[in-house]
Amino acid sequence: MPIWEPDKECMSRDELQQFQLERLQATLNRVYRNVSFYRRRFKECDFHPENDLTELKDLQRLPFTTSLDVSDSYPYDMFAVPLREVVRVHSSSGTMTNPRVVGYTRQDLRTWSSLVARILSAGGVTQDDVIQVAFAYGLMTGGLGIHYGAERIGASVLPTSVGRTERQVKIMQDFRSTVLVSTPSYALVIADKLDEMKVDPKRLSLRYCICAGEPWTEDMRREIEERLYVKVTDNYGISEVMGPGVAGECLEQNGMHIQEDQFHAEIIDPGTGRILEPGEEGELVITTLTKEAFPVIRYRTGDLCRILTEPCPCGRTFHRIGRILRRCDDVVVIKGINIIPERIGDILEQIKGERPVYQLVAVRDGHKDQLEIRVEVTEQFFYDKMREQRTLVDGMRTKVANFIGITPRIKLVEKGSLVRQDGVVRLFVDCRNPVR
Ligand code: ZN
């Protein structure tokens, strides 16, 4: 498979380090001059970018930037250029805090589209492809981010966005889509719809599926590959850093190459902030090296993974990150117990033999916290099988209680009834502190 920018993606590690250092120098100077938040932070630790950055390690003297810092700067306080130079604005959806707003200059958009072109190429996409982008278009970065990169390659882009699955399938058939871009769980929703509509996936033109947007597993990859007859690659993006295009897998399917000419990556212990060695699992921290409108310094992504330094047979020299295992803020505390919602799925999977769609909800009865687990079951099961329902609920309650130490309330709900956001069910909803 061709490499989109071999002069960058295959540069020697020595050359890359020098390259990163020079770009980091420029970035730190720029944020010191133009962003009062960073100027204040740098002064607090007596760091003067012109003198104090002589090697990449010096970056470790600077404090981390968090998602809360970005929320607090709502909407434009962390922009490093005047608004008239900003040609695009994206935003995350805010839940309990202000949304995180990011901006792009014309040059940032050029860089972004070439980074997405790199990861799409790495995942097998060429100008001959017809690419169906089933990521949400809108303020989130997913849809438009992929869109411009796919156009950059010269592929034919179908901006279908997410949802209306029957229409997605019809477009897939009639327009002969060869590539699907979606969240892994939405790819499986499409697979279900194919079954339901009795469409033989072998008769589609699909060859590749580019997945991102949520933590997922190797089992899901295999399932998508088997049910859609495609090769599936994983990629990683985060709006505060850029959007899609930060890291992407090649067809070796062994981890996502980080675009290291644009981003400097570190892995830290999320509890102590200590820097971890390659191969150790921790929180991914990213510093942008060329972003003009919205540079971030040591941004804590909240995503847990490990950095892989072994050479990749594809020829790219950029290090890789392994699958995002989970988010560190995914650990939720109920009745003083740490619970990883993702792990509850593993337990439910043991009982049902397949991973159900589920959601954890923390509720407060008076002053007592309760954990409720809502599990989707098929419509027929929901209506017909009272006795089996009881057995299933009891089984789940006991298994989960044995595992986490508190007894949850299990509630079976009809298939499709849990609220989906961009095709994904949120694994945890906290109803204990209602927003007033
Ligand atoms: Zn590779």
XYZ file of C-alpha atoms and ligand atoms in Angstrom:
437
model
C 0.000 0.000 0.000
C 1.350 3.450 -0.808
C 2.419 5.699 2.076
C 0.853 9.171 1.795
C 3.835 11.262 2.959
C 6.842 8.919 3.077
C 9.311 11.767 3.652
C 7.596 12.403 6.989
C 6.122 9.022 7.916
C 9.365 7.148 7.304
C 11.943 9.624 8.588
C 14.723 8.284 10.795
C 14.144 8.510 14.551
C 17.152 10.860 14.949
C 15.882 13.189 12.303
C 12.424 13.052 13.862
C 13.700 14.050 17.304
C 15.483 17.101 15.912
C 12.364 17.955 13.937
C 10.158 17.656 17.035
C 12.502 19.800 19.104
C 12.494 22.655 16.585
C 8.733 22.578 16.211
C 8.218 22.354 19.953
C 10.441 25.389 20.442
C 8.299 27.393 18.026
C 5.060 26.197 19.639
C 6.136 27.026 23.193
C 7.256 30.496 22.114
C 3.961 31.046 20.373
C 1.753 30.013 23.288
C 3.908 32.020 25.712
C 3.373 35.123 23.588
C -0.276 34.633 22.665
C -2.139 32.587 25.276
C -2.369 34.128 28.729
C -3.246 30.745 30.269
C 0.092 29.250 29.184
C 2.087 32.400 29.926
C 0.789 32.282 33.496
C 1.519 28.563 33.806
C 5.052 28.885 32.426
C 5.822 31.801 34.739
C 4.558 29.845 37.745
C 7.241 27.241 37.157
C 9.831 29.775 36.036
C 10.060 28.373 32.525
C 11.226 30.625 29.700
C 10.777 28.816 26.402
C 13.580 30.729 24.679
C 16.215 29.527 27.139
C 14.785 26.542 28.942
C 14.046 24.136 26.118
C 17.262 22.553 24.927
C 16.109 18.967 24.595
C 12.696 17.262 24.361
C 12.945 16.114 27.970
C 12.732 19.722 29.152
C 9.061 19.644 28.233
C 8.540 17.529 31.359
C 9.084 20.613 33.514
C 5.777 22.036 32.315
C 2.442 21.257 33.968
C -0.292 19.269 32.244
C -3.266 20.841 30.529
C -6.609 19.200 31.366
C -10.021 19.081 29.760
C -11.232 21.249 32.622
C -8.676 23.938 31.700
C -10.134 23.932 28.202
C -13.722 24.096 29.505
C -12.773 26.979 31.769
C -11.406 28.895 28.776
C -14.794 28.735 27.068
C -15.153 29.720 24.354
C -12.020 31.366 22.920
C -9.570 32.109 25.724
C -7.057 29.444 24.746
C -6.925 30.407 21.071
C -3.443 31.511 20.040
C -4.537 33.630 17.061
C -7.159 36.366 16.662
C -10.592 35.090 15.669
C -10.322 36.613 12.195
C -7.591 34.080 11.382
C -9.774 31.194 12.527
C -11.693 29.611 9.650
C -13.344 26.679 11.461
C -14.598 26.082 14.977
C -15.514 22.702 16.487
C -16.781 21.839 19.915
C -17.318 18.868 22.150
C -20.687 18.400 23.743
C -20.616 19.635 27.313
C -22.162 17.481 30.010
C -21.515 18.916 33.453
C -19.054 21.596 32.277
C -18.782 24.112 29.450
C -18.167 22.528 26.047
C -14.546 22.394 24.897
C -14.214 24.708 21.912
C -11.354 24.402 19.419
C -10.399 26.431 16.343
C -8.412 25.955 13.150
C -6.585 28.367 10.851
C -6.478 27.731 7.112
C -3.050 26.142 7.595
C -4.373 23.943 10.449
C -7.080 22.613 8.123
C -4.493 21.827 5.450
C -2.410 19.923 8.001
C -5.464 18.146 9.374
C -6.658 16.927 5.992
C -3.207 15.606 5.129
C -3.033 13.738 8.452
C -6.405 12.143 7.793
C -5.215 11.317 4.265
C -2.259 9.526 5.859
C -4.386 7.363 8.134
C -6.929 6.590 5.423
C -4.089 5.553 3.078
C -2.645 3.432 5.855
C -6.048 1.755 6.166
C -6.128 0.909 2.453
C -8.042 3.864 0.950
C -7.027 5.200 -2.488
C -8.469 7.661 -4.999
C -10.378 4.766 -6.571
C -12.504 4.255 -3.479
C -16.050 5.288 -2.703
C -16.009 6.151 0.979
C -19.148 6.286 3.085
C -18.582 8.532 6.096
C -21.025 7.397 8.786
C -19.511 9.611 11.476
C -21.676 12.446 12.798
C -21.285 15.666 10.823
C -21.579 18.795 12.911
C -19.763 20.506 15.724
C -17.942 17.298 16.631
C -14.740 16.750 14.635
C -15.426 13.221 13.342
C -17.466 13.729 10.184
C -15.855 16.802 8.653
C -12.400 15.696 9.773
C -12.591 12.431 7.828
C -14.426 14.127 4.968
C -11.646 16.568 4.036
C -8.962 13.912 4.329
C -10.881 11.573 2.025
C -11.311 14.372 -0.518
C -7.602 15.107 -0.227
C -6.862 11.535 -1.311
C -9.247 11.969 -4.204
C -11.698 9.265 -3.123
C -15.412 9.780 -3.848
C -16.950 10.841 -0.557
C -20.493 9.988 0.565
C -21.238 12.193 3.591
C -24.085 10.030 4.928
C -23.408 10.937 8.588
C -24.655 8.560 11.276
C -28.120 7.037 11.675
C -31.000 6.091 9.355
C -29.409 2.695 8.963
C -31.744 1.367 6.308
C -30.813 4.284 4.085
C -27.107 3.656 4.832
C -27.528 0.105 3.552
C -29.353 1.222 0.432
C -26.619 3.789 -0.323
C -23.991 1.148 0.339
C -25.652 -1.116 -2.249
C -26.608 1.430 -4.901
C -23.566 3.729 -4.724
C -21.216 0.737 -4.392
C -19.365 2.032 -1.312
C -15.964 0.379 -0.951
C -15.019 1.899 2.416
C -17.105 2.455 5.535
C -16.003 4.906 8.202
C -17.917 4.520 11.451
C -17.756 3.710 15.119
C -17.235 -0.033 15.642
C -20.617 -0.396 17.319
C -22.357 1.364 14.439
C -20.596 -0.958 11.963
C -22.276 -3.807 13.860
C -25.624 -2.023 13.790
C -25.222 -1.915 10.002
C -24.344 -5.627 10.002
C -27.574 -6.340 11.939
C -29.543 -4.284 9.463
C -28.037 -6.225 6.551
C -29.279 -9.434 8.183
C -32.673 -7.933 8.796
C -32.977 -6.681 5.211
C -31.609 -10.016 3.932
C -28.772 -8.295 2.085
C -25.826 -10.594 1.395
C -22.715 -8.663 2.500
C -20.660 -10.600 -0.056
C -22.600 -8.863 -2.789
C -21.656 -5.417 -1.518
C -18.527 -3.673 -2.810
C -17.126 -3.007 0.686
C -13.427 -3.727 1.180
C -12.319 -1.702 4.174
C -13.801 -0.345 7.348
C -12.071 2.467 9.243
C -13.213 2.497 12.860
C -12.826 4.957 15.724
C -14.726 6.943 18.272
C -15.072 4.575 21.240
C -13.085 1.931 23.108
C -13.550 -1.463 21.449
C -12.037 -4.933 21.376
C -10.243 -7.366 19.059
C -13.375 -9.540 19.195
C -15.424 -6.691 17.772
C -12.852 -6.230 15.009
C -13.128 -9.896 14.093
C -16.902 -9.736 14.141
C -17.019 -6.709 11.835
C -14.514 -8.359 9.483
C -16.516 -11.571 9.340
C -19.936 -10.016 8.999
C -19.117 -7.223 6.538
C -16.325 -9.018 4.611
C -13.895 -6.137 5.140
C -10.497 -5.461 6.610
C -10.873 -3.230 9.674
C -8.350 -0.701 10.983
C -8.434 1.313 14.166
C -7.663 4.996 14.428
C -7.498 7.595 17.134
C -8.544 11.184 17.269
C -9.416 13.729 19.908
C -10.905 17.147 19.222
C -8.743 19.097 21.673
C -5.651 17.829 19.855
C -6.953 17.859 16.268
C -9.799 15.429 15.607
C -9.408 12.214 13.618
C -5.906 11.815 12.185
C -3.865 11.885 15.390
C -2.933 8.207 15.079
C -3.997 5.403 12.778
C -3.357 1.765 12.108
C -1.755 0.431 8.942
C -2.911 -2.832 7.366
C -0.591 -4.744 9.709
C -3.332 -4.115 12.313
C -0.842 -3.977 15.163
C -1.331 -0.556 16.737
C -1.866 3.015 15.591
C 1.055 5.044 14.246
C 1.144 8.407 16.047
C 1.779 11.278 13.624
C 4.921 12.205 15.480
C 6.003 15.002 13.176
C 2.864 16.813 14.405
C 2.348 15.488 17.932
C 4.649 14.664 20.819
C 3.237 11.802 22.900
C 3.921 10.756 26.488
C 2.391 8.092 28.711
C 1.917 8.958 32.372
C 0.614 7.333 35.505
C -2.819 8.972 35.768
C -2.644 8.966 39.558
C 0.804 10.510 40.094
C 1.669 12.123 36.741
C 4.928 10.155 36.611
C 6.237 9.440 33.088
C 6.066 5.750 32.206
C 8.344 3.673 30.017
C 7.346 2.468 26.542
C 5.142 -0.605 26.855
C 3.657 0.439 30.194
C -0.029 1.206 30.354
C -1.002 4.735 31.325
C -2.716 7.918 30.237
C -1.833 9.371 26.852
C -0.573 12.969 27.006
C -0.135 14.931 23.780
C 1.595 18.172 22.837
C 0.799 19.625 19.411
C 3.844 20.713 17.415
C 2.419 22.848 14.603
C -1.157 23.800 15.493
C -1.664 27.548 15.022
C -5.137 28.371 16.334
C -5.408 25.905 19.205
C -2.065 24.486 20.329
C -2.120 22.307 23.452
C 0.829 21.625 25.747
C 0.931 18.285 27.564
C -2.786 17.705 27.165
C -4.170 14.863 29.282
C -6.395 12.915 26.915
C -7.952 10.726 29.626
C -7.335 7.728 27.332
C -5.410 4.747 28.663
C -3.051 2.896 26.312
C 0.594 1.983 25.838
C 3.262 3.170 23.392
C 4.807 0.488 21.181
C 8.309 1.186 19.918
C 9.089 -1.987 17.942
C 9.569 -1.290 14.214
C 6.482 -1.928 12.065
C 6.850 -4.026 8.890
C 4.955 -1.361 6.892
C 8.030 0.902 6.866
C 6.579 3.790 8.849
C 8.969 4.823 11.612
C 6.418 6.566 13.831
C 5.829 4.788 17.120
C 2.435 3.226 17.674
C -0.097 3.302 20.452
C -1.897 0.099 21.316
C -5.646 -0.084 21.416
C -7.218 2.481 23.737
C -8.109 0.238 26.658
C -10.457 2.622 28.376
C -10.649 6.155 29.629
C -9.258 6.900 33.068
C -12.258 9.023 33.913
C -14.323 5.940 33.061
C -13.737 4.715 36.557
C -16.888 5.647 38.430
C -17.328 5.566 42.167
C -20.599 4.291 43.613
C -20.947 3.667 47.337
C -17.192 4.106 47.603
C -16.522 1.280 45.144
C -14.471 1.916 41.990
C -16.300 0.516 39.005
C -15.155 0.393 35.390
C -18.381 0.316 33.338
C -16.539 -1.500 30.546
C -15.782 -4.435 32.914
C -19.464 -4.828 33.771
C -19.947 -5.553 30.071
C -17.429 -8.404 30.367
C -19.512 -9.958 33.167
C -22.816 -9.560 31.362
C -21.170 -11.109 28.328
C -20.321 -14.244 30.333
C -23.966 -14.677 31.235
C -25.607 -14.005 27.925
C -22.846 -15.462 25.755
C -22.725 -12.192 23.871
C -22.088 -8.654 24.942
C -25.448 -6.974 25.457
C -26.093 -3.273 24.954
C -26.168 -1.919 28.495
C -25.908 1.188 30.579
C -24.967 1.848 34.189
C -27.013 4.481 35.971
C -26.175 5.841 39.392
C -29.309 7.004 41.187
C -29.914 8.435 44.626
C -32.823 7.181 46.736
C -33.024 9.682 49.562
C -29.413 9.700 50.721
C -28.579 6.232 49.479
C -26.787 5.635 46.208
C -27.988 2.839 43.995
C -26.497 1.261 40.923
C -28.965 0.378 38.229
C -27.897 -1.596 35.185
C -30.144 -1.373 32.158
C -29.713 -4.201 29.690
C -31.307 -4.321 26.267
C -33.002 -7.599 25.300
C -34.797 -8.494 22.105
C -38.331 -7.266 21.737
C -39.743 -10.782 21.757
C -37.874 -11.790 24.891
C -38.944 -8.564 26.556
C -42.642 -9.228 25.995
C -43.009 -13.014 26.074
C -40.639 -14.685 28.454
C -41.509 -13.591 31.983
C -40.023 -16.583 33.764
C -36.786 -16.557 31.768
C -36.529 -12.840 32.353
C -36.506 -13.418 36.088
C -33.786 -16.056 35.841
C -31.687 -13.778 33.658
C -32.077 -10.816 36.018
C -31.208 -12.943 39.070
C -28.163 -14.375 37.326
C -26.909 -10.956 36.346
C -27.496 -9.449 39.760
C -25.604 -12.230 41.548
C -22.677 -12.277 39.116
C -22.220 -8.508 39.147
C -22.640 -8.332 42.935
C -19.967 -11.008 43.400
C -17.622 -9.058 41.176
C -18.020 -5.489 42.440
C -19.264 -6.041 45.980
C -22.503 -4.098 45.744
C -25.845 -5.415 44.574
C -27.166 -3.596 41.540
C -30.740 -3.271 40.392
C -31.050 -4.930 36.989
C -33.603 -3.604 34.580
C -34.277 -5.292 31.261
C -35.289 -2.864 28.559
C -36.485 -3.283 25.006
C -33.873 -3.479 22.246
C -33.021 -0.022 20.884
C -34.542 1.838 23.826
C -31.324 3.124 25.438
C -30.504 6.598 24.161
C -27.740 6.635 21.590
C -25.509 9.573 20.949
C -23.793 9.435 17.549
C -24.735 5.773 17.414
C -23.164 4.971 20.775
C -24.813 4.208 24.106
C -23.118 5.985 26.998
C -21.942 3.302 29.416
C -22.471 5.403 32.488
C -25.009 8.028 33.427
C -24.839 9.785 36.756
C -28.264 10.845 38.036
C -27.130 11.526 41.585
C -26.439 15.222 41.147
C -29.060 16.586 38.822
C -27.964 19.805 37.080
C -30.110 22.613 38.344
Zn 2.709 0.110 10.252
